[in-house]
CSV table of C-alpha atoms and ligand atoms in Angstrom, one decimal:
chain,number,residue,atom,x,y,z
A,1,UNK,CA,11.9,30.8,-20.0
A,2,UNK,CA,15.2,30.8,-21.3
A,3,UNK,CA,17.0,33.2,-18.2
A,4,UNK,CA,17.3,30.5,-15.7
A,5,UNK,CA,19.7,31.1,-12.2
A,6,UNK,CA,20.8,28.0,-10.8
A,7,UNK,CA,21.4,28.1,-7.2
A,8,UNK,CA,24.0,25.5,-5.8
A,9,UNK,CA,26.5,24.3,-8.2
A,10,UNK,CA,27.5,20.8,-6.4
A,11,UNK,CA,27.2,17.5,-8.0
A,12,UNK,CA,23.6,18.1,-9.0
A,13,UNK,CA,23.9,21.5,-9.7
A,14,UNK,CA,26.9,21.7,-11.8
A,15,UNK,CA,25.8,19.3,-14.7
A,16,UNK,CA,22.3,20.3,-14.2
A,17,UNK,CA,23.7,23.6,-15.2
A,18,UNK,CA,26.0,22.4,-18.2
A,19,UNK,CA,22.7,20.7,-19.5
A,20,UNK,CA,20.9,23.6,-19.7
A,21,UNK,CA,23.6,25.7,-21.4
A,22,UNK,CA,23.9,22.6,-24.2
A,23,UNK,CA,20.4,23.3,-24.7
A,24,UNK,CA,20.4,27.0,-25.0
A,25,UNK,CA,19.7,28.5,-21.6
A,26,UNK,CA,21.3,31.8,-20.5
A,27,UNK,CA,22.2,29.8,-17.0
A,28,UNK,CA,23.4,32.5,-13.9
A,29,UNK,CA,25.3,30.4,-12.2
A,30,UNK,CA,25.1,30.8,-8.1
A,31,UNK,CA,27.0,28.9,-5.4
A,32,UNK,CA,28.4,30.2,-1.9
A,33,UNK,CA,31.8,28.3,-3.0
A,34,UNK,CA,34.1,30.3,-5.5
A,35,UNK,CA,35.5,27.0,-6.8
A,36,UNK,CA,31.9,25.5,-7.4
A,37,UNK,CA,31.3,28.9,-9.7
A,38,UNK,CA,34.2,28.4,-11.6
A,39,UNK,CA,33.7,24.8,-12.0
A,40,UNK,CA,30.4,25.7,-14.4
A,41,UNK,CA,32.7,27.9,-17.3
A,42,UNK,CA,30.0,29.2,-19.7
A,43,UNK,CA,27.4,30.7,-17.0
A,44,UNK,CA,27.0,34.1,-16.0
A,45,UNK,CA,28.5,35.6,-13.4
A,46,UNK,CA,26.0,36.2,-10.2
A,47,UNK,CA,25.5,39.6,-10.5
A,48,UNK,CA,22.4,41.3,-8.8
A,49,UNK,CA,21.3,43.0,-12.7
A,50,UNK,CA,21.7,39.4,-14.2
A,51,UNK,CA,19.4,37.2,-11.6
A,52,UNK,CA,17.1,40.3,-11.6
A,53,UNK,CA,16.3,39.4,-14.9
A,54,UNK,CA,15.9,35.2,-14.2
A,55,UNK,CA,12.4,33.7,-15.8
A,56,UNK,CA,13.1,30.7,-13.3
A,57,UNK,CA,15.1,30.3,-9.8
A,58,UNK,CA,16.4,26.9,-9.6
A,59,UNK,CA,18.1,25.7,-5.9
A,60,UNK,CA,19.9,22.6,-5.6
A,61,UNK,CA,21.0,23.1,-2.3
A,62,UNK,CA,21.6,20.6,0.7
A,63,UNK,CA,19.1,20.7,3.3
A,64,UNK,CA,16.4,22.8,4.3
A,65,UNK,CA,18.3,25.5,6.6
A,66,UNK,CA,20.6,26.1,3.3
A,67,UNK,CA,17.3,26.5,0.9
A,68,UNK,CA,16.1,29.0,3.4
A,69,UNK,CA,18.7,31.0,3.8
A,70,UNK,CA,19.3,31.3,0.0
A,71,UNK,CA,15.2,32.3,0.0
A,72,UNK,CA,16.0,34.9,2.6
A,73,UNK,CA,19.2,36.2,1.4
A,74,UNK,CA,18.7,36.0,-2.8
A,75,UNK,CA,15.3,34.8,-3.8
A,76,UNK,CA,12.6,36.2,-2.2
A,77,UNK,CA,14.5,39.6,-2.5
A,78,UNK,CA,16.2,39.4,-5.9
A,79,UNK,CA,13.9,37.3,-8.0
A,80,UNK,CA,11.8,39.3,-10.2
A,81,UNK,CA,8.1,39.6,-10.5
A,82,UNK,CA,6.7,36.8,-12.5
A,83,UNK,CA,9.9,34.7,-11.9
A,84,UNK,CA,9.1,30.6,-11.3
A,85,UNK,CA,11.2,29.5,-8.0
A,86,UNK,CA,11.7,25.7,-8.5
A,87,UNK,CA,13.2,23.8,-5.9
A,88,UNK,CA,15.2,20.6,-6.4
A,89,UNK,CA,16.5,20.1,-3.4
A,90,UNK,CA,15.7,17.4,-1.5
A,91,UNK,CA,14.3,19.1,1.8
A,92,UNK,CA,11.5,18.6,4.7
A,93,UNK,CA,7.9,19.4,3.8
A,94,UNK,CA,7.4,21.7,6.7
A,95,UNK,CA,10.1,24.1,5.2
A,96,UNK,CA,9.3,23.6,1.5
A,97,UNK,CA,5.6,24.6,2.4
A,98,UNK,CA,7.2,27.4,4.7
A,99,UNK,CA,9.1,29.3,1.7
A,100,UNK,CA,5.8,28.9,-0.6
A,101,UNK,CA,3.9,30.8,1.6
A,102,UNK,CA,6.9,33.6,1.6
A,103,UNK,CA,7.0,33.0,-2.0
A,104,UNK,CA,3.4,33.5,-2.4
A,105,UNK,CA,3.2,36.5,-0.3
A,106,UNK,CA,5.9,38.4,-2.6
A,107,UNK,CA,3.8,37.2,-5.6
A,108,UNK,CA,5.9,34.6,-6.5
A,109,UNK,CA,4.6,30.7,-7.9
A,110,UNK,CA,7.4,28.2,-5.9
A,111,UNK,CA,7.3,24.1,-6.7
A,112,UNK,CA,8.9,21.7,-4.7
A,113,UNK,CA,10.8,19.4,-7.4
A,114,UNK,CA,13.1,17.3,-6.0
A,115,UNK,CA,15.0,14.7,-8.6
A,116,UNK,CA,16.3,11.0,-8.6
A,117,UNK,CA,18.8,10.2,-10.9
A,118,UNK,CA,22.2,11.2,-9.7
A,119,UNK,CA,24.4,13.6,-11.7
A,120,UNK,CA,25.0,11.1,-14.6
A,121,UNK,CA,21.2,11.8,-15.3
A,122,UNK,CA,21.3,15.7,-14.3
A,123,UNK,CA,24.3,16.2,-17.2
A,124,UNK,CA,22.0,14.0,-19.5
A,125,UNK,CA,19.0,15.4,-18.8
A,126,UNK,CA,17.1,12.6,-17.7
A,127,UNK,CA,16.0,13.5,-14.3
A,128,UNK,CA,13.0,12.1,-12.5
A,129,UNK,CA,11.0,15.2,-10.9
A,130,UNK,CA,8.4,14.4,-8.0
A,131,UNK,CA,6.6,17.9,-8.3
A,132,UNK,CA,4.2,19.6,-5.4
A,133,UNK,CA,2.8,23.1,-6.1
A,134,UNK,CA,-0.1,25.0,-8.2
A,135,UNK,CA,-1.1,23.4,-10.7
A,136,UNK,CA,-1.0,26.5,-13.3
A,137,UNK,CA,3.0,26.9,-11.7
A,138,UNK,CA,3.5,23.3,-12.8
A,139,UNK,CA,2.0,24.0,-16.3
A,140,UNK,CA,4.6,26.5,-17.1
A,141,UNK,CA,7.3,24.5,-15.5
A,142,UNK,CA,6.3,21.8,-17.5
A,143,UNK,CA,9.1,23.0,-20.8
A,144,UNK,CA,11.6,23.6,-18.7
A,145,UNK,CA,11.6,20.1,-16.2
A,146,UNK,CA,11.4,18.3,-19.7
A,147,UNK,CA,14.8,19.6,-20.7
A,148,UNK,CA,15.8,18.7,-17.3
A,149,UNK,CA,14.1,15.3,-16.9
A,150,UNK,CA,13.0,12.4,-19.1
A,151,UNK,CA,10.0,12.1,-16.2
A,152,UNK,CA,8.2,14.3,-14.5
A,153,UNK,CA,4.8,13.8,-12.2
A,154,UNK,CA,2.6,16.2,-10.4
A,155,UNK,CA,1.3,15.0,-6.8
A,156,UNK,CA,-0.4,17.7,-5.6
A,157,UNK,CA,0.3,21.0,-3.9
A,158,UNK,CA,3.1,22.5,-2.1
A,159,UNK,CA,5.1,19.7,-0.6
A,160,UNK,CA,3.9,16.6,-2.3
A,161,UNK,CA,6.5,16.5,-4.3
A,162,UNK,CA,8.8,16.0,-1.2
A,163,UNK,CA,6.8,13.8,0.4
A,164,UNK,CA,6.6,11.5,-2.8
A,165,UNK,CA,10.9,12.4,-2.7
A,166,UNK,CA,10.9,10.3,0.9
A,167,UNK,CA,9.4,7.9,0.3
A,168,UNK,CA,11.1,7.2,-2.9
A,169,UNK,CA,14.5,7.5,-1.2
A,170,UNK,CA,13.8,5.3,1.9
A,171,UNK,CA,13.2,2.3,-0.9
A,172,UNK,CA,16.8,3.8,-2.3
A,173,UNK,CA,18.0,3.2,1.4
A,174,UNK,CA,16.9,0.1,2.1
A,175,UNK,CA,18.0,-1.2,-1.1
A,176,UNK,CA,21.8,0.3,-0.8
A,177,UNK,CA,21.4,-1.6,2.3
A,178,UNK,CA,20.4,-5.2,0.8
A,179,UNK,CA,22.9,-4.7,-2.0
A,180,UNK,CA,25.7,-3.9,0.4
A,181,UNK,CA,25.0,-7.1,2.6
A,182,UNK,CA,24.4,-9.5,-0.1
A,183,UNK,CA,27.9,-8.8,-2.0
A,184,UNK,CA,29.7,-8.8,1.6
A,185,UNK,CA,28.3,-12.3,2.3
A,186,UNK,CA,29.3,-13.2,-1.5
A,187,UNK,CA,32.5,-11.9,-0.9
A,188,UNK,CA,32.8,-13.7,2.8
A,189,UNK,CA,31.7,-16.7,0.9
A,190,UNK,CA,34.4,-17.0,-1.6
A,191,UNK,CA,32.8,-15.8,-4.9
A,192,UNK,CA,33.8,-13.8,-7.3
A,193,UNK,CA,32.3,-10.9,-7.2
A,194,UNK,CA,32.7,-9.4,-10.8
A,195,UNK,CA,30.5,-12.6,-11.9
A,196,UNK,CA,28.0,-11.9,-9.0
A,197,UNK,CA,27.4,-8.5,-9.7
A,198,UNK,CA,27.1,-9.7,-14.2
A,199,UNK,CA,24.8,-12.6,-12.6
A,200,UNK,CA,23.0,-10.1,-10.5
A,201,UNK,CA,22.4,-7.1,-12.6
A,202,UNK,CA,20.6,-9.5,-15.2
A,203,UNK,CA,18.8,-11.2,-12.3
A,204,UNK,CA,15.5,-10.8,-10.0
A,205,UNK,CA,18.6,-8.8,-7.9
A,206,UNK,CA,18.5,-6.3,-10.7
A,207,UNK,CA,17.9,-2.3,-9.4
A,208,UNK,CA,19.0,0.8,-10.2
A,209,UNK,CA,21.3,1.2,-6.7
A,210,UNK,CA,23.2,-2.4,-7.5
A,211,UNK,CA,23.8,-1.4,-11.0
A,212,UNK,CA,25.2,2.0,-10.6
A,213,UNK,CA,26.6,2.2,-7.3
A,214,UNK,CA,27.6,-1.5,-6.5
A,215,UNK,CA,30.6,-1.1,-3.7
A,216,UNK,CA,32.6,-3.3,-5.6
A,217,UNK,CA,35.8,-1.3,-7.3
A,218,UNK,CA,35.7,-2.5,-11.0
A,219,UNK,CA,32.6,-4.1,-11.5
A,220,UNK,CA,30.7,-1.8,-13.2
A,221,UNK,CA,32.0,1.2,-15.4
A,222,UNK,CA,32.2,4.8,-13.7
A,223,UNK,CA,30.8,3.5,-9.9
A,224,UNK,CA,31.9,5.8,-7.2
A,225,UNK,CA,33.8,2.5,-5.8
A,226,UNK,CA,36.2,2.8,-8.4
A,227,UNK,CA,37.1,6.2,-7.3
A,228,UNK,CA,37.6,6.2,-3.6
A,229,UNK,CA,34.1,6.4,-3.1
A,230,UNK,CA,34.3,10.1,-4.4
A,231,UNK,CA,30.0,10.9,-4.6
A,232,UNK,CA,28.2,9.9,-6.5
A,233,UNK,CA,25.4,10.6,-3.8
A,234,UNK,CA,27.0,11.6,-0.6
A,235,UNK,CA,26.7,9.2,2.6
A,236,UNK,CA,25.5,12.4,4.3
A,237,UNK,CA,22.7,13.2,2.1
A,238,UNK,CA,21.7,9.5,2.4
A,239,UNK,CA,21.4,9.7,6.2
A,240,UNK,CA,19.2,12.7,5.5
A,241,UNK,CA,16.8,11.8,3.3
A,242,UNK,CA,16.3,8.3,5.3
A,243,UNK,CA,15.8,10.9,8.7
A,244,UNK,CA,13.3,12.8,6.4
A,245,UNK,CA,11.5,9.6,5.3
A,246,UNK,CA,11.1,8.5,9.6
A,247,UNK,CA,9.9,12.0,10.2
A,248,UNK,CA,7.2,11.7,7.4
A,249,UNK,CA,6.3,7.8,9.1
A,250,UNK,CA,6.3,9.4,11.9
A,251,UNK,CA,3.7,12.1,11.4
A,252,UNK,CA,1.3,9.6,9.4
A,253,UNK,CA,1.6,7.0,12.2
A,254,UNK,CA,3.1,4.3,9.8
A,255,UNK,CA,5.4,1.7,10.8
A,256,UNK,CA,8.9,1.5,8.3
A,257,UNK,CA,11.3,-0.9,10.1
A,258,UNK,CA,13.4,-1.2,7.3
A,259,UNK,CA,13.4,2.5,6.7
A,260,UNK,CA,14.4,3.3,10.8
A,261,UNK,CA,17.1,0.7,10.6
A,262,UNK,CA,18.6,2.2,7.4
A,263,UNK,CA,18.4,5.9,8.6
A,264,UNK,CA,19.8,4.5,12.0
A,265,UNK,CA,23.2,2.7,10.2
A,266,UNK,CA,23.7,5.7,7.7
A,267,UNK,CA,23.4,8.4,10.0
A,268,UNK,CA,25.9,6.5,12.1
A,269,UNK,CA,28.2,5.8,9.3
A,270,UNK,CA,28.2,9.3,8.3
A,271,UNK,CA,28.5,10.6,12.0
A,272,UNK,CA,31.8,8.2,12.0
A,273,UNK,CA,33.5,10.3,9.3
A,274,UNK,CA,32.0,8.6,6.4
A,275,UNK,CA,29.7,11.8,5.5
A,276,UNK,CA,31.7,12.6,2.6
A,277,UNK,CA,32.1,9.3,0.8
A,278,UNK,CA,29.8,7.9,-1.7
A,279,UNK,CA,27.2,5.7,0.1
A,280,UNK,CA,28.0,2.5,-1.2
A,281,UNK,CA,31.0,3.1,1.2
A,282,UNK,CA,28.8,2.0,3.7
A,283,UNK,CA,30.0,-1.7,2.2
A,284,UNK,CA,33.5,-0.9,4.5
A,285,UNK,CA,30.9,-1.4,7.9
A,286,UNK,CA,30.6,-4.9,6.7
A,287,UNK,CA,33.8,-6.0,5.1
A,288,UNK,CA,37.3,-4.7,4.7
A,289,UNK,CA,37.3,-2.4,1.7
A,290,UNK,CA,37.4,-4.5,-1.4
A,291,UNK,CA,40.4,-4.8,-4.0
A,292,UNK,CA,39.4,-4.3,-7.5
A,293,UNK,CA,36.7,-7.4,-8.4
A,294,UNK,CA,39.4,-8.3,-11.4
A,295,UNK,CA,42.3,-8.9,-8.4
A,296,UNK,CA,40.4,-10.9,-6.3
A,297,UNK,CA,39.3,-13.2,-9.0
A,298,UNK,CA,43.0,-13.6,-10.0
A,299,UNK,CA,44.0,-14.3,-6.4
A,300,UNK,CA,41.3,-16.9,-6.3
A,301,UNK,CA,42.4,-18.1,-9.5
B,1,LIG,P1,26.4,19.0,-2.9
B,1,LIG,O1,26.8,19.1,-1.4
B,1,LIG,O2,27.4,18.4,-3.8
B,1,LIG,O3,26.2,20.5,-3.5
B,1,LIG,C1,25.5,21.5,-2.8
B,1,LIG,C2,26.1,22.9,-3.2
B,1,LIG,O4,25.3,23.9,-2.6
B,1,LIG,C3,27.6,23.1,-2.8
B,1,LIG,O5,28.3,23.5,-4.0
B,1,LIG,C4,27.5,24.2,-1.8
B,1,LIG,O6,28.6,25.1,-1.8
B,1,LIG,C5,26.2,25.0,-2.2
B,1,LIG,N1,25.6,25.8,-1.2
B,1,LIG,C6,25.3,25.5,0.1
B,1,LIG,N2,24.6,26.5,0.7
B,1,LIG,C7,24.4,27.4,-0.2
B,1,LIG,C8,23.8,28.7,-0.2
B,1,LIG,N3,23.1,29.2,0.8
B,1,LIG,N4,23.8,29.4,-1.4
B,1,LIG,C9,24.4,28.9,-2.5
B,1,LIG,N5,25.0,27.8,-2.6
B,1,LIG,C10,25.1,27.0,-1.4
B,1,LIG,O7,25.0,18.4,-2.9
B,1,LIG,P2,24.3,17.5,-4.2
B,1,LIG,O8,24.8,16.1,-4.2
B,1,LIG,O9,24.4,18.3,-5.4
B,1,LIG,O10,22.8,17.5,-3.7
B,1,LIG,C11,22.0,18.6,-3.7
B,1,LIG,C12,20.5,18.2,-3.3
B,1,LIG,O11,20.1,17.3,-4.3
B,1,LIG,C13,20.4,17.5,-2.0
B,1,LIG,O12,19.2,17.9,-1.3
B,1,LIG,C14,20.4,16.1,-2.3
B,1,LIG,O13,19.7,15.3,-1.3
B,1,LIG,C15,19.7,16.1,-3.6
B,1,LIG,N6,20.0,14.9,-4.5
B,1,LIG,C16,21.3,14.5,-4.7
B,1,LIG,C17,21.5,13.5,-5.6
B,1,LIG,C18,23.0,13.0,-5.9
B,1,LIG,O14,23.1,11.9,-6.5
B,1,LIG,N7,24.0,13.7,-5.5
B,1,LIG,C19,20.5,12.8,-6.3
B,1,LIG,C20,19.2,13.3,-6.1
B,1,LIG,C21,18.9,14.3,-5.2
């Protein structure tokens, strides 16, 4: 499989799709956005001929209604026969199972692979995929997620691999929102916050959320808080997955409190204009946003 077209060239997409050109993939390069196409130099322009030929149809698209309308409009039509449609978006099961039975109708093998890891681990390669689909689709994905990811699990058929994705995200939530609180109340307490985060990140405090998207500017190298809370992992997307994770709850008639209150504060955040912003931003819903951790332990000096 070394044709692949990569459909949605945001922050996943893009370095998903510079890692697979550093490893020697002919990568067809799709996005509705001119400027995310030319963002990816090196791939393939989208040409009908060129995804005709893709071994492998990878979307990295937004939500479900944006999967499906690339399935409608590109996939189901253009792939060709034999052609493995992977999905890594992040979406609701209902549709994911939806565009497998399409896919299966046209022939077609589809798996549900949605990621964790941010783009820092799409441009590496180290992705996490939680995969649902056939189990002889997963086999021959199996090269191809492993130059993509440094994990990858099977958990069953066609939407298991979303289902594992919201769960996995409303613990992502809920921590963003503990880390967020607990460095406001450090901050409203006086301390300084570059030694919190050193204490913390070496402490029982320790996750993946604090350590690479504290909401402190200057604690930690390359955090979206150090750039204007540029994503990173969008506020919006956040909100989302959370609403995605209370709709699964929902339908299996388990109780997540922690998981209602987080989807309830990010949707609102990002319904208040803070969709577009990292979401550690959410910190600026609790305190003022911060000064670089290096000035305020100078002021406090
Ligand atoms: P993004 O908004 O940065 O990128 C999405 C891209 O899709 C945009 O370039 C947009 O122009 C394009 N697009 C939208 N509709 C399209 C269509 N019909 N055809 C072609 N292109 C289209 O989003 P992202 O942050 O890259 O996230 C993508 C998915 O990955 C989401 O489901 C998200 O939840 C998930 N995810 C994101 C992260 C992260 O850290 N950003 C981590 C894990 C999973």
């Amino acid at each position: 499989m070394s044709n692949v077209a990569l459909i949605g060239l945001g922050v996943m997409g893009r370095p998903m799709a510079e890692n697979l050109m550093a490893k020697g993939y002919s990568v067809i390069a799709m996005d509705v956005s001119e400027a995310a196409r030319a963002a990816v130099p090196g791939a393939r322009p989208p040409a009908a001929e060129a995804f005709a030929k893709a071994d492998a149809v990878i979307t990295m698209l937004p939500e479900g209604r944006h999967v499906d309308s690339a399935y409608a409009d590109i996939v189901l039509p253009g792939a060709k026969d034999g052609a493995l449609l992977i999905d890594c978006s992040t979406i609701d099961v209902e549709t994911t199972k939806a565009l497998s039975e399409k896919a299966a109708a046209r022939g077609l093998d589809m798996l549900d692979a949605p990621v964790s890891g941010g783009p820092e681990a799409a441009g590496r390669g180290s992705l996490s995929f939680m995969v649902g689909g056939a189990p002889k689709a997963y086999a021959k994905a199996v090269p191809l997620l492993a130059d993509m990811g440094a994990k990858y699990s099977h958990f069953g058929a066609s939407g298991a691999g979303q289902a594992a994705k919201a769960c996995h995200n409303m613990i992502c939530g809920i921590t963003a929102m503990a880390v967020v609180e607990g460095f406001a109340l450090a901050d409203s307490l006086g301390l300084d916050l570059g030694q919190f985060y050193e204490l913390c990140s070496n402490a029982a405090a320790q996750s993946w959320t604090l350590q690479n998207r504290c909401p402190i500017p200057g604690v930690a190298p390359g955090i979206p808080a150090s750039n204007g809370y540029a994503p990173g992992f969008a506020a919006a997307l956040m909100a989302k997955d959370l609403r995605l994770a209370q709709a699964a709850a929902r339908g299996a008639g388990q109780a997540t409190p922690f998981g209602a209150e987080a989807a309830e504060r990010f949707t609102k955040f990002a319904e208040d204009g803070g969709g577009a912003l990292d979401f550690s931003a959410i910190y600026t819903t609790l305190r003022s946003q911060p000064e670089k951790a290096e000035t305020q332990a100078k002021s406090r000096a």
